[in-house]
Every structure is written in C-alpha cells, then in structure tokens.
C-alpha cells in the first residue's frame, strides 16, 4: 500500500521561505513522478508542480513559477517543495501525490500539510 | 490558467443517478485523457477514475465516466450517503508544456 506523508508546514511571514517534504513508502519511489497540489481554505484543488521520477523534468503552475522549486532525493524516497517569496494567497493545505507515468494521473495522495502565510 | 468548468453542486436522493459535467478546451480535455478525484469531507483527495473511464481497484462500479471532444462526465449510480463529497476532473494542458488543470469541483449532496 503506497503511503505519502507531507511535513514542513507551518505559519510563515509574507516574503519568507519554507520547504515542504513528501516521504514515500510502500512503492518504488524512484520510479514515480511526484505532483504537488494545494487547496486554499474552502476552495478547490490547484495543481502546483510536478517532478519526474528521475528529477530531470519539472513543471510549475503559473501562480508559483519562479518562486517555488521541486526536487527529490530518491535515495531517501523523499520529494521537496521549496517555497520562496511566500504570499498571503499561498496559504493552503499542500498535498503530494505519486504518478507512475509522467503524463498520467495522481495515483496515491498524502494527507497534506498546512501552510499559513501571515 | 483557465480551468475546466464543473457545476458547483448537484444533489440526489439515495438510489438515484447523478451526473457531473466537466467542460474544457481543445488544449486540455480535447487533447488529453481525463481523471476524476473524490474528496470526502475533511479528507485528502483520492483517485476515482483515470484515463477517461478506468476505475482503480477498490472503486465501486457505481462510478463511471466518459469523455467526448472537449467535455467529460462522471456518473454515480445508486447514490449512497457515503458518496457525499467534492468531485474534481483534471487533465494535462498542452497550451503550456507540462501543466495540469483541475476543474473547479462539484459538491455532491445526498438528500
């Protein structure tokens, strides 16, 4: 059973940085792409970014491009979302999800970690 | 970044069939497969349908989906109280390389 666990959320001031982690287990982490998706309080899902299984490809949503960076450490089965220049509208719960094909669906999801910019 | 359009809410009584539409564009739904996600209250999303009409193991066959052109739809047959949740369609978007778009979401209420 695939499991993804996000961590690193918290309260941060506008303009500051935060790094989220996504630890994977129960599946071959190094073979899966990892997506980041966020959900502002009371709002819908917004796709944030994706990184390929080997870290060679990464793409970002318009609202975070140039501020957020995804990376991964396959030796530790962990992906990261580095968030810089945080704004109030980045306040959301951030989920990671895995995908066994880069251009495919988000198969398993973590429970998310809450980021509050205030 | 335009998103596929979903109705904000649909409702039905137990046993009924409800349908949720997802209207996109040539660059997203028109060019790529559609996935559907279910989010129960207070929970993380979970994959419900992938590649337009495929159900992952464990998803009841009461859930079905289809795609035609730039639109997709999800049907829930034999509605149950446990189906009360938010449902999102999603697709890759070819208008900019490597971007996924989610629909705005539809709240299903079981009356």
JSON list of C-alpha atoms in Angstrom, two decimals:
[
{"chain": "A", "resi": 1, "resn": "UNK", "atom": "CA", "xyz": [0.00, 0.00, 0.00]},
{"chain": "A", "resi": 2, "resn": "UNK", "atom": "CA", "xyz": [1.56, 3.26, -1.15]},
{"chain": "A", "resi": 3, "resn": "UNK", "atom": "CA", "xyz": [1.88, 5.90, 1.53]},
{"chain": "A", "resi": 4, "resn": "UNK", "atom": "CA", "xyz": [2.88, 9.54, 1.19]},
{"chain": "A", "resi": 5, "resn": "UNK", "atom": "CA", "xyz": [3.48, 11.76, 4.20]},
{"chain": "A", "resi": 6, "resn": "UNK", "atom": "CA", "xyz": [3.94, 15.51, 3.89]},
{"chain": "A", "resi": 7, "resn": "UNK", "atom": "CA", "xyz": [5.66, 17.61, 6.51]},
{"chain": "A", "resi": 8, "resn": "UNK", "atom": "CA", "xyz": [7.19, 21.03, 6.96]},
{"chain": "A", "resi": 9, "resn": "UNK", "atom": "CA", "xyz": [4.09, 23.19, 7.00]},
{"chain": "A", "resi": 10, "resn": "UNK", "atom": "CA", "xyz": [3.53, 25.97, 9.49]},
{"chain": "A", "resi": 11, "resn": "UNK", "atom": "CA", "xyz": [3.00, 29.69, 9.90]},
{"chain": "A", "resi": 12, "resn": "UNK", "atom": "CA", "xyz": [5.39, 31.91, 7.96]},
{"chain": "A", "resi": 13, "resn": "UNK", "atom": "CA", "xyz": [5.55, 35.64, 7.29]},
{"chain": "A", "resi": 14, "resn": "UNK", "atom": "CA", "xyz": [5.00, 37.08, 3.81]},
{"chain": "A", "resi": 15, "resn": "UNK", "atom": "CA", "xyz": [8.20, 37.18, 1.80]},
{"chain": "A", "resi": 16, "resn": "UNK", "atom": "CA", "xyz": [9.80, 34.33, 3.75]},
{"chain": "A", "resi": 17, "resn": "UNK", "atom": "CA", "xyz": [10.62, 30.79, 2.65]},
{"chain": "A", "resi": 18, "resn": "UNK", "atom": "CA", "xyz": [9.50, 27.32, 3.65]},
{"chain": "A", "resi": 19, "resn": "UNK", "atom": "CA", "xyz": [10.44, 23.83, 2.48]},
{"chain": "A", "resi": 20, "resn": "UNK", "atom": "CA", "xyz": [7.92, 21.02, 2.42]},
{"chain": "A", "resi": 21, "resn": "UNK", "atom": "CA", "xyz": [8.84, 17.33, 2.35]},
{"chain": "A", "resi": 22, "resn": "UNK", "atom": "CA", "xyz": [6.96, 14.35, 0.95]},
{"chain": "A", "resi": 23, "resn": "UNK", "atom": "CA", "xyz": [8.17, 10.97, 2.17]},
{"chain": "A", "resi": 24, "resn": "UNK", "atom": "CA", "xyz": [7.07, 7.94, 0.19]},
{"chain": "A", "resi": 25, "resn": "UNK", "atom": "CA", "xyz": [6.84, 4.29, 1.21]},
{"chain": "A", "resi": 26, "resn": "UNK", "atom": "CA", "xyz": [5.15, 1.11, 0.04]},
{"chain": "A", "resi": 27, "resn": "UNK", "atom": "CA", "xyz": [6.01, 1.69, -3.61]},
{"chain": "A", "resi": 28, "resn": "UNK", "atom": "CA", "xyz": [9.12, 2.05, -5.76]},
{"chain": "A", "resi": 29, "resn": "UNK", "atom": "CA", "xyz": [9.62, 5.75, -5.11]},
{"chain": "A", "resi": 30, "resn": "UNK", "atom": "CA", "xyz": [12.39, 6.19, -7.68]},
{"chain": "A", "resi": 31, "resn": "UNK", "atom": "CA", "xyz": [10.06, 5.07, -10.47]},
{"chain": "A", "resi": 32, "resn": "UNK", "atom": "CA", "xyz": [7.26, 7.52, -9.77]},
{"chain": "A", "resi": 33, "resn": "UNK", "atom": "CA", "xyz": [6.74, 11.15, -10.59]},
{"chain": "A", "resi": 34, "resn": "UNK", "atom": "CA", "xyz": [5.59, 13.36, -7.73]},
{"chain": "A", "resi": 35, "resn": "UNK", "atom": "CA", "xyz": [2.96, 16.10, -8.01]},
{"chain": "A", "resi": 36, "resn": "UNK", "atom": "CA", "xyz": [2.24, 18.89, -5.56]},
{"chain": "A", "resi": 37, "resn": "UNK", "atom": "CA", "xyz": [-1.34, 20.11, -5.32]},
{"chain": "A", "resi": 38, "resn": "UNK", "atom": "CA", "xyz": [-2.72, 22.72, -2.94]},
{"chain": "A", "resi": 39, "resn": "UNK", "atom": "CA", "xyz": [-6.10, 23.66, -1.57]},
{"chain": "A", "resi": 40, "resn": "UNK", "atom": "CA", "xyz": [-6.80, 27.05, -0.06]},
{"chain": "A", "resi": 41, "resn": "UNK", "atom": "CA", "xyz": [-9.30, 27.07, 2.81]},
{"chain": "A", "resi": 42, "resn": "UNK", "atom": "CA", "xyz": [-12.78, 26.40, 1.45]},
{"chain": "A", "resi": 43, "resn": "UNK", "atom": "CA", "xyz": [-11.55, 26.34, -2.14]},
{"chain": "A", "resi": 44, "resn": "UNK", "atom": "CA", "xyz": [-10.89, 23.76, -4.84]},
{"chain": "A", "resi": 45, "resn": "UNK", "atom": "CA", "xyz": [-7.75, 21.91, -5.85]},
{"chain": "A", "resi": 46, "resn": "UNK", "atom": "CA", "xyz": [-4.95, 23.79, -7.60]},
{"chain": "A", "resi": 47, "resn": "UNK", "atom": "CA", "xyz": [-2.09, 21.98, -9.25]},
{"chain": "A", "resi": 48, "resn": "UNK", "atom": "CA", "xyz": [1.27, 23.39, -8.18]},
{"chain": "A", "resi": 49, "resn": "UNK", "atom": "CA", "xyz": [4.13, 21.41, -9.68]},
{"chain": "A", "resi": 50, "resn": "UNK", "atom": "CA", "xyz": [5.44, 18.06, -10.84]},
{"chain": "A", "resi": 51, "resn": "UNK", "atom": "CA", "xyz": [8.85, 16.40, -10.93]},
{"chain": "A", "resi": 52, "resn": "UNK", "atom": "CA", "xyz": [9.70, 13.35, -13.00]},
{"chain": "A", "resi": 53, "resn": "UNK", "atom": "CA", "xyz": [10.85, 10.08, -11.46]},
{"chain": "A", "resi": 54, "resn": "UNK", "atom": "CA", "xyz": [14.50, 10.89, -12.10]},
{"chain": "A", "resi": 55, "resn": "UNK", "atom": "CA", "xyz": [14.31, 14.62, -11.41]},
{"chain": "A", "resi": 56, "resn": "UNK", "atom": "CA", "xyz": [15.17, 15.61, -14.97]},
{"chain": "A", "resi": 57, "resn": "UNK", "atom": "CA", "xyz": [11.82, 17.21, -15.73]},
{"chain": "A", "resi": 58, "resn": "UNK", "atom": "CA", "xyz": [9.90, 19.67, -13.60]},
{"chain": "A", "resi": 59, "resn": "UNK", "atom": "CA", "xyz": [6.96, 21.91, -14.39]},
{"chain": "A", "resi": 60, "resn": "UNK", "atom": "CA", "xyz": [5.09, 24.55, -12.44]},
{"chain": "A", "resi": 61, "resn": "UNK", "atom": "CA", "xyz": [1.74, 26.25, -12.30]},
{"chain": "A", "resi": 62, "resn": "UNK", "atom": "CA", "xyz": [1.59, 29.89, -13.34]},
{"chain": "A", "resi": 63, "resn": "UNK", "atom": "CA", "xyz": [0.93, 31.18, -9.82]},
{"chain": "A", "resi": 64, "resn": "UNK", "atom": "CA", "xyz": [4.13, 29.68, -8.38]},
{"chain": "A", "resi": 65, "resn": "UNK", "atom": "CA", "xyz": [6.54, 29.73, -11.34]},
{"chain": "A", "resi": 66, "resn": "UNK", "atom": "CA", "xyz": [9.77, 31.46, -10.40]},
{"chain": "A", "resi": 67, "resn": "UNK", "atom": "CA", "xyz": [9.06, 31.25, -6.66]},
{"chain": "A", "resi": 68, "resn": "UNK", "atom": "CA", "xyz": [8.68, 27.51, -5.98]},
{"chain": "A", "resi": 69, "resn": "UNK", "atom": "CA", "xyz": [11.12, 24.72, -6.83]},
{"chain": "A", "resi": 70, "resn": "UNK", "atom": "CA", "xyz": [10.59, 20.98, -6.70]},
{"chain": "A", "resi": 71, "resn": "UNK", "atom": "CA", "xyz": [13.36, 18.47, -6.10]},
{"chain": "A", "resi": 72, "resn": "UNK", "atom": "CA", "xyz": [13.75, 14.89, -4.94]},
{"chain": "A", "resi": 73, "resn": "UNK", "atom": "CA", "xyz": [16.17, 12.55, -3.21]},
{"chain": "A", "resi": 74, "resn": "UNK", "atom": "CA", "xyz": [15.45, 9.04, -4.42]},
{"chain": "A", "resi": 75, "resn": "UNK", "atom": "CA", "xyz": [17.97, 7.54, -2.01]},
{"chain": "A", "resi": 76, "resn": "UNK", "atom": "CA", "xyz": [15.76, 8.75, 0.84]},
{"chain": "A", "resi": 77, "resn": "UNK", "atom": "CA", "xyz": [12.43, 8.35, -1.00]},
{"chain": "A", "resi": 78, "resn": "UNK", "atom": "CA", "xyz": [11.60, 11.98, -0.39]},
{"chain": "A", "resi": 79, "resn": "UNK", "atom": "CA", "xyz": [10.47, 14.86, -2.58]},
{"chain": "A", "resi": 80, "resn": "UNK", "atom": "CA", "xyz": [10.63, 18.51, -1.66]},
{"chain": "A", "resi": 81, "resn": "UNK", "atom": "CA", "xyz": [8.84, 21.74, -2.46]},
{"chain": "A", "resi": 82, "resn": "UNK", "atom": "CA", "xyz": [10.93, 24.81, -1.80]},
{"chain": "A", "resi": 83, "resn": "UNK", "atom": "CA", "xyz": [8.67, 27.83, -1.48]},
{"chain": "A", "resi": 84, "resn": "UNK", "atom": "CA", "xyz": [10.23, 31.29, -1.63]},
{"chain": "A", "resi": 85, "resn": "UNK", "atom": "CA", "xyz": [8.77, 34.80, -1.57]},
{"chain": "A", "resi": 86, "resn": "UNK", "atom": "CA", "xyz": [5.62, 33.48, 0.05]},
{"chain": "A", "resi": 87, "resn": "UNK", "atom": "CA", "xyz": [2.44, 35.50, -0.29]},
{"chain": "A", "resi": 88, "resn": "UNK", "atom": "CA", "xyz": [-0.84, 35.53, 1.61]},
{"chain": "A", "resi": 89, "resn": "UNK", "atom": "CA", "xyz": [-2.54, 33.70, -1.25]},
{"chain": "A", "resi": 90, "resn": "UNK", "atom": "CA", "xyz": [-0.13, 30.77, -0.88]},
{"chain": "A", "resi": 91, "resn": "UNK", "atom": "CA", "xyz": [-1.99, 29.88, 2.31]},
{"chain": "A", "resi": 92, "resn": "UNK", "atom": "CA", "xyz": [-3.30, 26.37, 1.69]},
{"chain": "A", "resi": 93, "resn": "UNK", "atom": "CA", "xyz": [-3.02, 22.71, 2.52]},
{"chain": "A", "resi": 94, "resn": "UNK", "atom": "CA", "xyz": [-0.35, 21.20, 0.31]},
{"chain": "A", "resi": 95, "resn": "UNK", "atom": "CA", "xyz": [-0.70, 17.61, -0.87]},
{"chain": "A", "resi": 96, "resn": "UNK", "atom": "CA", "xyz": [1.81, 15.44, -2.68]},
{"chain": "A", "resi": 97, "resn": "UNK", "atom": "CA", "xyz": [0.71, 12.61, -4.95]},
{"chain": "A", "resi": 98, "resn": "UNK", "atom": "CA", "xyz": [2.55, 9.99, -6.97]},
{"chain": "A", "resi": 99, "resn": "UNK", "atom": "CA", "xyz": [2.19, 9.09, -10.61]},
{"chain": "A", "resi": 100, "resn": "UNK", "atom": "CA", "xyz": [3.71, 6.05, -12.31]},
{"chain": "A", "resi": 101, "resn": "UNK", "atom": "CA", "xyz": [3.69, 7.77, -15.70]},
{"chain": "A", "resi": 102, "resn": "UNK", "atom": "CA", "xyz": [4.86, 11.36, -16.03]},
{"chain": "A", "resi": 103, "resn": "UNK", "atom": "CA", "xyz": [1.91, 12.49, -18.12]},
{"chain": "A", "resi": 104, "resn": "UNK", "atom": "CA", "xyz": [-0.56, 10.38, -16.14]},
{"chain": "A", "resi": 105, "resn": "UNK", "atom": "CA", "xyz": [-2.88, 10.55, -13.19]},
{"chain": "A", "resi": 106, "resn": "UNK", "atom": "CA", "xyz": [-2.23, 11.11, -9.49]},
{"chain": "A", "resi": 107, "resn": "UNK", "atom": "CA", "xyz": [-2.49, 7.67, -8.03]},
{"chain": "A", "resi": 108, "resn": "UNK", "atom": "CA", "xyz": [-1.97, 7.96, -4.26]},
{"chain": "A", "resi": 109, "resn": "UNK", "atom": "CA", "xyz": [-2.15, 11.08, -2.13]},
{"chain": "A", "resi": 110, "resn": "UNK", "atom": "CA", "xyz": [-0.80, 12.16, 1.21]},
{"chain": "A", "resi": 111, "resn": "UNK", "atom": "CA", "xyz": [-2.90, 13.81, 3.90]},
{"chain": "A", "resi": 112, "resn": "UNK", "atom": "CA", "xyz": [-1.35, 17.19, 3.28]},
{"chain": "A", "resi": 113, "resn": "UNK", "atom": "CA", "xyz": [0.46, 19.79, 5.35]},
{"chain": "A", "resi": 114, "resn": "UNK", "atom": "CA", "xyz": [-0.95, 23.21, 6.14]},
{"chain": "A", "resi": 115, "resn": "UNK", "atom": "CA", "xyz": [0.93, 26.37, 5.20]},
{"chain": "A", "resi": 116, "resn": "UNK", "atom": "CA", "xyz": [-0.29, 29.67, 6.59]},
{"chain": "A", "resi": 117, "resn": "UNK", "atom": "CA", "xyz": [1.27, 32.89, 5.34]},
{"chain": "A", "resi": 118, "resn": "UNK", "atom": "CA", "xyz": [0.53, 35.60, 7.85]},
{"chain": "B", "resi": 1, "resn": "UNK", "atom": "CA", "xyz": [-4.58, 29.49, -16.34]},
{"chain": "B", "resi": 2, "resn": "UNK", "atom": "CA", "xyz": [-8.18, 28.57, -17.33]},
{"chain": "B", "resi": 3, "resn": "UNK", "atom": "CA", "xyz": [-9.80, 25.64, -15.63]},
{"chain": "B", "resi": 4, "resn": "UNK", "atom": "CA", "xyz": [-12.38, 23.17, -16.90]},
{"chain": "B", "resi": 5, "resn": "UNK", "atom": "CA", "xyz": [-15.86, 24.11, -15.84]},
{"chain": "B", "resi": 6, "resn": "UNK", "atom": "CA", "xyz": [-17.90, 21.98, -13.46]},
{"chain": "B", "resi": 7, "resn": "UNK", "atom": "CA", "xyz": [-21.29, 22.71, -11.87]},
{"chain": "B", "resi": 8, "resn": "UNK", "atom": "CA", "xyz": [-20.73, 23.89, -8.27]},
{"chain": "B", "resi": 9, "resn": "UNK", "atom": "CA", "xyz": [-23.22, 21.42, -6.89]},
{"chain": "B", "resi": 10, "resn": "UNK", "atom": "CA", "xyz": [-25.52, 18.54, -7.71]},
{"chain": "B", "resi": 11, "resn": "UNK", "atom": "CA", "xyz": [-27.84, 16.63, -5.42]},
{"chain": "B", "resi": 12, "resn": "UNK", "atom": "CA", "xyz": [-29.89, 13.49, -5.39]},
{"chain": "B", "resi": 13, "resn": "UNK", "atom": "CA", "xyz": [-31.68, 11.06, -3.15]},
{"chain": "B", "resi": 14, "resn": "UNK", "atom": "CA", "xyz": [-30.35, 7.63, -2.23]},
{"chain": "B", "resi": 15, "resn": "UNK", "atom": "CA", "xyz": [-30.56, 5.22, -5.14]},
{"chain": "B", "resi": 16, "resn": "UNK", "atom": "CA", "xyz": [-30.74, 7.92, -7.80]},
{"chain": "B", "resi": 17, "resn": "UNK", "atom": "CA", "xyz": [-28.17, 8.56, -10.52]},
{"chain": "B", "resi": 18, "resn": "UNK", "atom": "CA", "xyz": [-26.39, 11.90, -10.62]},
{"chain": "B", "resi": 19, "resn": "UNK", "atom": "CA", "xyz": [-24.06, 13.18, -13.31]},
{"chain": "B", "resi": 20, "resn": "UNK", "atom": "CA", "xyz": [-21.30, 15.76, -13.16]},
{"chain": "B", "resi": 21, "resn": "UNK", "atom": "CA", "xyz": [-20.12, 17.52, -16.28]},
{"chain": "B", "resi": 22, "resn": "UNK", "atom": "CA", "xyz": [-16.62, 18.84, -16.95]},
{"chain": "B", "resi": 23, "resn": "UNK", "atom": "CA", "xyz": [-16.26, 21.23, -19.86]},
{"chain": "B", "resi": 24, "resn": "UNK", "atom": "CA", "xyz": [-12.76, 22.06, -21.06]},
{"chain": "B", "resi": 25, "resn": "UNK", "atom": "CA", "xyz": [-10.93, 23.21, -24.14]},
{"chain": "B", "resi": 26, "resn": "UNK", "atom": "CA", "xyz": [-9.04, 21.81, -27.10]},
{"chain": "B", "resi": 27, "resn": "UNK", "atom": "CA", "xyz": [-5.74, 22.10, -25.25]},
{"chain": "B", "resi": 28, "resn": "UNK", "atom": "CA", "xyz": [-6.74, 20.17, -22.13]},
{"chain": "B", "resi": 29, "resn": "UNK", "atom": "CA", "xyz": [-9.63, 17.71, -22.32]},
{"chain": "B", "resi": 30, "resn": "UNK", "atom": "CA", "xyz": [-9.65, 17.87, -26.12]},
{"chain": "B", "resi": 31, "resn": "UNK", "atom": "CA", "xyz": [-6.04, 16.68, -26.28]},
{"chain": "B", "resi": 32, "resn": "UNK", "atom": "CA", "xyz": [-5.57, 14.54, -23.18]},
{"chain": "B", "resi": 33, "resn": "UNK", "atom": "CA", "xyz": [-7.28, 11.98, -21.03]},
{"chain": "B", "resi": 34, "resn": "UNK", "atom": "CA", "xyz": [-9.42, 12.99, -18.07]},
{"chain": "B", "resi": 35, "resn": "UNK", "atom": "CA", "xyz": [-9.08, 11.84, -14.47]},
{"chain": "B", "resi": 36, "resn": "UNK", "atom": "CA", "xyz": [-11.58, 12.25, -11.66]},
{"chain": "B", "resi": 37, "resn": "UNK", "atom": "CA", "xyz": [-10.85, 12.64, -7.95]},
{"chain": "B", "resi": 38, "resn": "UNK", "atom": "CA", "xyz": [-13.15, 12.30, -4.97]},
{"chain": "B", "resi": 39, "resn": "UNK", "atom": "CA", "xyz": [-12.59, 14.29, -1.81]},
{"chain": "B", "resi": 40, "resn": "UNK", "atom": "CA", "xyz": [-14.64, 13.25, 1.20]},
{"chain": "B", "resi": 41, "resn": "UNK", "atom": "CA", "xyz": [-15.19, 15.95, 3.84]},
{"chain": "B", "resi": 42, "resn": "UNK", "atom": "CA", "xyz": [-12.01, 16.63, 5.76]},
{"chain": "B", "resi": 43, "resn": "UNK", "atom": "CA", "xyz": [-10.01, 14.08, 3.79]},
{"chain": "B", "resi": 44, "resn": "UNK", "atom": "CA", "xyz": [-7.35, 14.07, 1.11]},
{"chain": "B", "resi": 45, "resn": "UNK", "atom": "CA", "xyz": [-8.44, 13.57, -2.49]},
{"chain": "B", "resi": 46, "resn": "UNK", "atom": "CA", "xyz": [-8.37, 10.06, -3.90]},
{"chain": "B", "resi": 47, "resn": "UNK", "atom": "CA", "xyz": [-8.22, 8.82, -7.48]},
{"chain": "B", "resi": 48, "resn": "UNK", "atom": "CA", "xyz": [-11.68, 7.75, -8.66]},
{"chain": "B", "resi": 49, "resn": "UNK", "atom": "CA", "xyz": [-11.34, 7.42, -12.45]},
{"chain": "B", "resi": 50, "resn": "UNK", "atom": "CA", "xyz": [-8.26, 7.57, -14.69]},
{"chain": "B", "resi": 51, "resn": "UNK", "atom": "CA", "xyz": [-7.76, 7.65, -18.48]},
{"chain": "B", "resi": 52, "resn": "UNK", "atom": "CA", "xyz": [-11.33, 8.85, -19.09]},
{"chain": "B", "resi": 53, "resn": "UNK", "atom": "CA", "xyz": [-13.18, 5.76, -17.93]},
{"chain": "B", "resi": 54, "resn": "UNK", "atom": "CA", "xyz": [-10.92, 3.42, -15.95]},
{"chain": "B", "resi": 55, "resn": "UNK", "atom": "CA", "xyz": [-11.64, 2.56, -12.32]},
{"chain": "B", "resi": 56, "resn": "UNK", "atom": "CA", "xyz": [-8.78, 1.78, -9.94]},
{"chain": "B", "resi": 57, "resn": "UNK", "atom": "CA", "xyz": [-9.21, -1.35, -7.88]},
{"chain": "B", "resi": 58, "resn": "UNK", "atom": "CA", "xyz": [-11.47, -0.72, -4.92]},
{"chain": "B", "resi": 59, "resn": "UNK", "atom": "CA", "xyz": [-13.66, 1.88, -6.62]},
{"chain": "B", "resi": 60, "resn": "UNK", "atom": "CA", "xyz": [-17.26, 0.59, -6.87]},
{"chain": "B", "resi": 61, "resn": "UNK", "atom": "CA", "xyz": [-18.66, 0.11, -10.36]},
{"chain": "B", "resi": 62, "resn": "UNK", "atom": "CA", "xyz": [-21.43, 2.55, -9.41]},
{"chain": "B", "resi": 63, "resn": "UNK", "atom": "CA", "xyz": [-18.95, 5.17, -10.57]},
{"chain": "B", "resi": 64, "resn": "UNK", "atom": "CA", "xyz": [-18.49, 5.55, -14.32]},
{"chain": "B", "resi": 65, "resn": "UNK", "atom": "CA", "xyz": [-17.14, 8.24, -16.58]},
{"chain": "B", "resi": 66, "resn": "UNK", "atom": "CA", "xyz": [-16.80, 9.13, -20.22]},
{"chain": "B", "resi": 67, "resn": "UNK", "atom": "CA", "xyz": [-15.24, 11.74, -22.47]},
{"chain": "B", "resi": 68, "resn": "UNK", "atom": "CA", "xyz": [-16.29, 13.23, -25.78]},
{"chain": "B", "resi": 69, "resn": "UNK", "atom": "CA", "xyz": [-14.42, 16.01, -27.52]},
{"chain": "B", "resi": 70, "resn": "UNK", "atom": "CA", "xyz": [-13.66, 18.76, -25.03]},
{"chain": "B", "resi": 71, "resn": "UNK", "atom": "CA", "xyz": [-16.09, 17.52, -22.36]},
{"chain": "B", "resi": 72, "resn": "UNK", "atom": "CA", "xyz": [-16.22, 14.72, -19.85]},
{"chain": "B", "resi": 73, "resn": "UNK", "atom": "CA", "xyz": [-18.76, 13.46, -17.37]},
{"chain": "B", "resi": 74, "resn": "UNK", "atom": "CA", "xyz": [-18.90, 11.39, -14.22]},
{"chain": "B", "resi": 75, "resn": "UNK", "atom": "CA", "xyz": [-21.98, 9.40, -13.25]},
{"chain": "B", "resi": 76, "resn": "UNK", "atom": "CA", "xyz": [-22.78, 7.98, -9.85]},
{"chain": "B", "resi": 77, "resn": "UNK", "atom": "CA", "xyz": [-25.44, 5.29, -9.97]},
{"chain": "B", "resi": 78, "resn": "UNK", "atom": "CA", "xyz": [-27.32, 4.09, -6.93]},
{"chain": "B", "resi": 79, "resn": "UNK", "atom": "CA", "xyz": [-26.31, 7.16, -4.93]},
{"chain": "B", "resi": 80, "resn": "UNK", "atom": "CA", "xyz": [-25.37, 6.45, -1.33]},
{"chain": "B", "resi": 81, "resn": "UNK", "atom": "CA", "xyz": [-24.86, 8.74, 1.66]},
{"chain": "B", "resi": 82, "resn": "UNK", "atom": "CA", "xyz": [-21.15, 7.86, 1.64]},
{"chain": "B", "resi": 83, "resn": "UNK", "atom": "CA", "xyz": [-20.87, 9.40, -1.84]},
{"chain": "B", "resi": 84, "resn": "UNK", "atom": "CA", "xyz": [-21.42, 12.87, -0.43]},
{"chain": "B", "resi": 85, "resn": "UNK", "atom": "CA", "xyz": [-18.15, 14.58, -1.36]},
{"chain": "B", "resi": 86, "resn": "UNK", "atom": "CA", "xyz": [-16.44, 17.00, -3.71]},
{"chain": "B", "resi": 87, "resn": "UNK", "atom": "CA", "xyz": [-15.54, 15.68, -7.14]},
{"chain": "B", "resi": 88, "resn": "UNK", "atom": "CA", "xyz": [-12.86, 17.15, -9.41]},
{"chain": "B", "resi": 89, "resn": "UNK", "atom": "CA", "xyz": [-11.98, 16.48, -13.02]},
{"chain": "B", "resi": 90, "resn": "UNK", "atom": "CA", "xyz": [-8.40, 17.00, -14.16]},
{"chain": "B", "resi": 91, "resn": "UNK", "atom": "CA", "xyz": [-6.38, 16.87, -17.35]},
{"chain": "B", "resi": 92, "resn": "UNK", "atom": "CA", "xyz": [-2.99, 17.81, -18.67]},
{"chain": "B", "resi": 93, "resn": "UNK", "atom": "CA", "xyz": [-2.96, 21.05, -20.64]},
{"chain": "B", "resi": 94, "resn": "UNK", "atom": "CA", "xyz": [-0.94, 21.33, -23.84]},
{"chain": "B", "resi": 95, "resn": "UNK", "atom": "CA", "xyz": [-1.21, 25.12, -24.06]},
{"chain": "B", "resi": 96, "resn": "UNK", "atom": "CA", "xyz": [1.91, 25.41, -21.92]},
{"chain": "B", "resi": 97, "resn": "UNK", "atom": "CA", "xyz": [4.28, 22.49, -21.52]},
{"chain": "B", "resi": 98, "resn": "UNK", "atom": "CA", "xyz": [3.69, 20.25, -18.54]},
{"chain": "B", "resi": 99, "resn": "UNK", "atom": "CA", "xyz": [0.72, 21.71, -16.75]},
{"chain": "B", "resi": 100, "resn": "UNK", "atom": "CA", "xyz": [-2.25, 20.03, -15.12]},
{"chain": "B", "resi": 101, "resn": "UNK", "atom": "CA", "xyz": [-5.59, 21.77, -14.75]},
{"chain": "B", "resi": 102, "resn": "UNK", "atom": "CA", "xyz": [-8.30, 20.85, -12.27]},
{"chain": "B", "resi": 103, "resn": "UNK", "atom": "CA", "xyz": [-11.95, 21.64, -12.71]},
{"chain": "B", "resi": 104, "resn": "UNK", "atom": "CA", "xyz": [-13.48, 23.88, -10.10]},
{"chain": "B", "resi": 105, "resn": "UNK", "atom": "CA", "xyz": [-15.06, 20.95, -8.29]},
{"chain": "B", "resi": 106, "resn": "UNK", "atom": "CA", "xyz": [-18.63, 19.78, -7.75]},
{"chain": "B", "resi": 107, "resn": "UNK", "atom": "CA", "xyz": [-20.18, 19.17, -4.35]},
{"chain": "B", "resi": 108, "resn": "UNK", "atom": "CA", "xyz": [-22.50, 16.17, -4.39]},
{"chain": "B", "resi": 109, "resn": "UNK", "atom": "CA", "xyz": [-25.17, 16.26, -1.71]},
{"chain": "B", "resi": 110, "resn": "UNK", "atom": "CA", "xyz": [-27.28, 13.24, -0.84]},
{"chain": "B", "resi": 111, "resn": "UNK", "atom": "CA", "xyz": [-30.67, 14.46, 0.29]}
]
